[in-house]
mmCIF file of C-alpha atoms in Angstrom:
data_model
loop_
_atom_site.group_PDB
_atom_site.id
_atom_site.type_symbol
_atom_site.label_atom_id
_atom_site.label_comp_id
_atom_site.label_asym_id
_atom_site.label_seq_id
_atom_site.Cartn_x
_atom_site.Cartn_y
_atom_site.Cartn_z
ATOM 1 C CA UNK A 1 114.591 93.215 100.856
ATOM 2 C CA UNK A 2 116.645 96.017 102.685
ATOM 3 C CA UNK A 3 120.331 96.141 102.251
ATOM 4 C CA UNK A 4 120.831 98.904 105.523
ATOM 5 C CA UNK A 5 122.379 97.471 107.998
ATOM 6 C CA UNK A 6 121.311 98.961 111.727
ATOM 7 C CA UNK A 7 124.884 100.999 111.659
ATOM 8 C CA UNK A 8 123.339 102.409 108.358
ATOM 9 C CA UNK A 9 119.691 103.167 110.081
ATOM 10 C CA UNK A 10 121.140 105.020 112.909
ATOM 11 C CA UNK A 11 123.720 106.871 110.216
ATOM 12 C CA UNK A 12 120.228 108.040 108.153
ATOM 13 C CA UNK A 13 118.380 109.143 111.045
ATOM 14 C CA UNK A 14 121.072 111.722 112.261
ATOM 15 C CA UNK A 15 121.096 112.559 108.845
ATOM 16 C CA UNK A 16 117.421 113.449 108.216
ATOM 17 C CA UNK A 17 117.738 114.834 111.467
ATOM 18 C CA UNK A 18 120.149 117.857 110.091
ATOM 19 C CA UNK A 19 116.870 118.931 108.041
ATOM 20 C CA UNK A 20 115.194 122.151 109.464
ATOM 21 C CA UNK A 21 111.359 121.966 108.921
ATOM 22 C CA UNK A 22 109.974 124.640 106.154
ATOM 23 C CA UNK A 23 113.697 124.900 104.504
ATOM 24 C CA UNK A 24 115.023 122.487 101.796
ATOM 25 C CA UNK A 25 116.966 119.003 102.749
ATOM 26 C CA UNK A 26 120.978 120.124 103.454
ATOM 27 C CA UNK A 27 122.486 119.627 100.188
ATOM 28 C CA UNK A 28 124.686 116.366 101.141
ATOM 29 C CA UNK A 29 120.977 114.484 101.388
ATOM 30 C CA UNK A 30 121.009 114.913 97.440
ATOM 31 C CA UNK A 31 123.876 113.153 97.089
ATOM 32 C CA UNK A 32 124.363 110.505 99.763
ATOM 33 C CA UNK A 33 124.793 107.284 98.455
ATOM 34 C CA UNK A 34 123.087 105.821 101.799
ATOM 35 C CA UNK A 35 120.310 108.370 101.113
ATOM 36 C CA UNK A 36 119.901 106.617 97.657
ATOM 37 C CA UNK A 37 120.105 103.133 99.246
ATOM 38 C CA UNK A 38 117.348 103.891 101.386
ATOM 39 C CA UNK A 39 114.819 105.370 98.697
ATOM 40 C CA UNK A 40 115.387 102.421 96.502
ATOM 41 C CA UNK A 41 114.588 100.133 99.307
ATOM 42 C CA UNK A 42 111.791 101.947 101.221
ATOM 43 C CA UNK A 43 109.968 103.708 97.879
ATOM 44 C CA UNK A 44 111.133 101.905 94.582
ATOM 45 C CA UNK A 45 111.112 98.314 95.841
ATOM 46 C CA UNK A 46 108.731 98.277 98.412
ATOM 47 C CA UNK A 47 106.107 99.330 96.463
ATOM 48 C CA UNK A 48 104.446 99.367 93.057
ATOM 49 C CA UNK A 49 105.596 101.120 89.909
ATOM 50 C CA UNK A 50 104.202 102.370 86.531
ATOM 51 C CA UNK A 51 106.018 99.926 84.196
ATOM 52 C CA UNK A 52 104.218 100.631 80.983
ATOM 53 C CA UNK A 53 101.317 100.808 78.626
ATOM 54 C CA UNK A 54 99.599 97.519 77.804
ATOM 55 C CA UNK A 55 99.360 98.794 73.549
ATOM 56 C CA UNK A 56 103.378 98.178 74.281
ATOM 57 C CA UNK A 57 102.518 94.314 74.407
ATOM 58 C CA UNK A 58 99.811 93.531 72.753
ATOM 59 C CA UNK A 59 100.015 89.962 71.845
ATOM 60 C CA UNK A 60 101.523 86.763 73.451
ATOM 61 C CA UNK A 61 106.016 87.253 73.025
ATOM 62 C CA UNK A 62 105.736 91.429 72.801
ATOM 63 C CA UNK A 63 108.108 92.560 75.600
ATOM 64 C CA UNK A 64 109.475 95.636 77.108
ATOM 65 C CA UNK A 65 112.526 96.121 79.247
ATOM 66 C CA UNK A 66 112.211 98.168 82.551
ATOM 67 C CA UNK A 67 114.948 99.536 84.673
ATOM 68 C CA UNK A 68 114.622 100.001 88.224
ATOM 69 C CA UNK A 69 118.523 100.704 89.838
ATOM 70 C CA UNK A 70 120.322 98.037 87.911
ATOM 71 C CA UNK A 71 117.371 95.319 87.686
ATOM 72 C CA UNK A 72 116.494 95.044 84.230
ATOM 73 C CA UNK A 73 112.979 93.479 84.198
ATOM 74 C CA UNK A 74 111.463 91.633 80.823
ATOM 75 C CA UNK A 75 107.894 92.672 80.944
ATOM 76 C CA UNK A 76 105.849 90.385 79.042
ATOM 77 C CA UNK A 77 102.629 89.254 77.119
ATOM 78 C CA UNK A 78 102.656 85.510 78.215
ATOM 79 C CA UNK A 79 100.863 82.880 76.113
ATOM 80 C CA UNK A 80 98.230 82.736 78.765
ATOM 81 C CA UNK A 81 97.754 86.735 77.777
ATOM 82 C CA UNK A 82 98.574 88.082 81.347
ATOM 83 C CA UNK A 83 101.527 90.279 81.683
ATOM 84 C CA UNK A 84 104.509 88.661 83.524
ATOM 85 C CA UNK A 85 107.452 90.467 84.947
ATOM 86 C CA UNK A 86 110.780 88.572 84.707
ATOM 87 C CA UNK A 87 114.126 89.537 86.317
ATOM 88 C CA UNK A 88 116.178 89.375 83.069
ATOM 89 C CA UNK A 89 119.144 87.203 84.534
ATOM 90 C CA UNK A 90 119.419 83.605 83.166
ATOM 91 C CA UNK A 91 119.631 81.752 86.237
ATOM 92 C CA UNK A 92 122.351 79.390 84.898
ATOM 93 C CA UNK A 93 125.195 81.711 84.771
ATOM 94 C CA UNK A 94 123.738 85.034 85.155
ATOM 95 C CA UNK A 95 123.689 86.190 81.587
ATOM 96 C CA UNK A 96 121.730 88.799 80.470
ATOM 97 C CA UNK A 97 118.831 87.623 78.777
ATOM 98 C CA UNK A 98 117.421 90.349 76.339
ATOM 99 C CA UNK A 99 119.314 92.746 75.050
ATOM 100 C CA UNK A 100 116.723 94.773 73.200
ATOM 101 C CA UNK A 101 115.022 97.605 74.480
ATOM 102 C CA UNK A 102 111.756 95.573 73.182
ATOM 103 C CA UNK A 103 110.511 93.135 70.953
ATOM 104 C CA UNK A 104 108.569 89.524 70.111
ATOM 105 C CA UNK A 105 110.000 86.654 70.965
ATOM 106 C CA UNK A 106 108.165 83.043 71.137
ATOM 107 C CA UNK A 107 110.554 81.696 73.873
ATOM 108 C CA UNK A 108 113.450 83.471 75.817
ATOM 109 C CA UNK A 109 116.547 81.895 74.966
ATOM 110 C CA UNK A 110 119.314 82.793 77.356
ATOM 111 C CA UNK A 111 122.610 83.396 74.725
ATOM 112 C CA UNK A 112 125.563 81.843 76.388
ATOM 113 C CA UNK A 113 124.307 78.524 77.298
ATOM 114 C CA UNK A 114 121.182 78.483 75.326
ATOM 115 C CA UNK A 115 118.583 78.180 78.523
ATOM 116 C CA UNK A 116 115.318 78.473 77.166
ATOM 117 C CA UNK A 117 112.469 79.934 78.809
ATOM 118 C CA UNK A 118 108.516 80.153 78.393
ATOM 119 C CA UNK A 119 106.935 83.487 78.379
ATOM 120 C CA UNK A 120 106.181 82.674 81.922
ATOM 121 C CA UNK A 121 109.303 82.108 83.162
ATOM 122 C CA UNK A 122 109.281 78.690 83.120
ATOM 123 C CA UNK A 123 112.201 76.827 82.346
ATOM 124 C CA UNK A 124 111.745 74.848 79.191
ATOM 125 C CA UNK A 125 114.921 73.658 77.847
ATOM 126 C CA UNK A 126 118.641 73.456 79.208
ATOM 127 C CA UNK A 127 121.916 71.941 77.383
ATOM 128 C CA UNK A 128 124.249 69.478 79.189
ATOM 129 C CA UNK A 129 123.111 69.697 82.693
ATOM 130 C CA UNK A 130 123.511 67.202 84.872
ATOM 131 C CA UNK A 131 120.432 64.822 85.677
ATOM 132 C CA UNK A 132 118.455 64.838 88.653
ATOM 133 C CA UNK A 133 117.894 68.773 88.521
ATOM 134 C CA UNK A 134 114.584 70.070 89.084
ATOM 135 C CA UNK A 135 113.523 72.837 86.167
ATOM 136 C CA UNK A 136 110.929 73.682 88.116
ATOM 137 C CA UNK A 137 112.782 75.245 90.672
ATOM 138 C CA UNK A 138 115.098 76.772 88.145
ATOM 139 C CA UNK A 139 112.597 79.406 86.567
ATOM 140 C CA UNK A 140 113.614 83.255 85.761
ATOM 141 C CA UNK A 141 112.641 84.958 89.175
ATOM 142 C CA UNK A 142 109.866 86.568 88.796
ATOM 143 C CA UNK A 143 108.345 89.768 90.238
ATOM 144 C CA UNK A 144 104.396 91.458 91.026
ATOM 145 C CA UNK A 145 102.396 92.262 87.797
ATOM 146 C CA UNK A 146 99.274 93.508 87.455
ATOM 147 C CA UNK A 147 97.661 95.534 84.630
ATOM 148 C CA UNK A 148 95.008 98.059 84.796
ATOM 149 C CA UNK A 149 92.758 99.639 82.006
ATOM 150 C CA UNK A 150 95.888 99.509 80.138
ATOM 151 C CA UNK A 151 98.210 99.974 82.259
ATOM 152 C CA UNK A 152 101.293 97.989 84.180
ATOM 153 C CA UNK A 153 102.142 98.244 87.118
ATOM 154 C CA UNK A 154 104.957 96.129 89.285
ATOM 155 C CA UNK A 155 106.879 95.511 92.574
ATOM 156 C CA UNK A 156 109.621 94.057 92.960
ATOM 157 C CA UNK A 157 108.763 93.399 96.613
ATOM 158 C CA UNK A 158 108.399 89.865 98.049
ATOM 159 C CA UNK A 159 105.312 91.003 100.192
ATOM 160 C CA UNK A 160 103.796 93.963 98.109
ATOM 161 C CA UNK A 161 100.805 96.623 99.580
ATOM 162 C CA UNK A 162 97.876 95.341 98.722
ATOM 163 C CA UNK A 163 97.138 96.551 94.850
ATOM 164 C CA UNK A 164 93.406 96.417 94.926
ATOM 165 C CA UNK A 165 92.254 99.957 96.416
ATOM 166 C CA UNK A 166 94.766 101.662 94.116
ATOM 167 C CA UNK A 167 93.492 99.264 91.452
ATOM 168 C CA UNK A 168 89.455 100.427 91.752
ATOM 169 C CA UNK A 169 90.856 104.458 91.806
ATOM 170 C CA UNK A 170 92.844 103.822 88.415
ATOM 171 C CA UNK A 171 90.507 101.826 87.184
ATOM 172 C CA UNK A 172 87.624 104.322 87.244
ATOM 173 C CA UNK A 173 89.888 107.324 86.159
ATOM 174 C CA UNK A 174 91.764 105.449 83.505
ATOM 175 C CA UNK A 175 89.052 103.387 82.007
ATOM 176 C CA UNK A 176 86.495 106.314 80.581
ATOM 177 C CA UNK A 177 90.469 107.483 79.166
ATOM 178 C CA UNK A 178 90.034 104.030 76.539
ATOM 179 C CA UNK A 179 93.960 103.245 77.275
#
């Protein structure tokens, strides 16, 4: 999702305009806070990322966290062995969910109100909530995974590029690599 608003659009294009082809962007583009915006939106979550090495999650419950500008993402082994990426906000309260760096874990329990998760996401368990909820609905958000000759790769995009041409060129580089 982009956070520019049109004010903001028009305020980067005068900016990129200041660059002079064959020279280096004018030094304020390295440190414009809108400039930043607008990479994270238009590069880092419009697209897919290198996440990590599958040998980091090897079995159903290993996990990894993964920073992209303030989203810390749980990347998983799920039960189902497929790797899952999980926005690591309980969705009760907004706690953080994991606070190690990595680990194995059967179930991801959230620590303030004890929320408990499956590896999937799903919610499992919740403490003194009011009846007539729907857990279903009430899942960790979840974003793109896919995994490649030992490789992960995400987006945190609601609509991300198709994967599958840049998954046959890994595939055939990375696989005689034995990753």
């Amino acid at each position: 999702m982009l956070s520019l608003t049109a004010a903001e659009m028009v305020q980067l294009k005068q900016a990129l305009e200041r660059r002079r082809p064959g020279h280096g962007l004018p030094r304020d583009l390295y440190h414009d806070p809108l400039v930043y915006r607008a990479e994270m939106d238009f590069i880092w979550r419009s697209g897919w990322l290198f996440a990590g090495h599958s040998c980091q999650i090897p079995k159903p419950g290993n996990y990894f966290l993964y920073d992209v500008d303030g989203d810390s993402m749980i990347i998983v082994r799920g039960n189902d062995l497929q790797v899952h990426a999980l926005y690591n906000v309980c969705r009760h309260r907004g706690s953080i969910i994991c606070d190690a760096a990595q680990g194995s874990v059967k179930r991801f329990v959230c620590p303030y109100h004890q929320w408990t998760y499956d590896l999937d996401g799903r919610l499992l368990l919740w403490r003194g909530m009011q009846d007539g909820l729907d857990k279903s609905e009430l899942g960790l958000h979840a974003a793109h995974a896919r995994e490649v000759e030992g490789l992960i790769f995400i987006s945190l995009s609601q609509a991300p590029p198709d994967f599958d041409p840049a998954y046959k060129t890994i595939a055939e580089v990375a696989r005689p690599q034995g990753l």
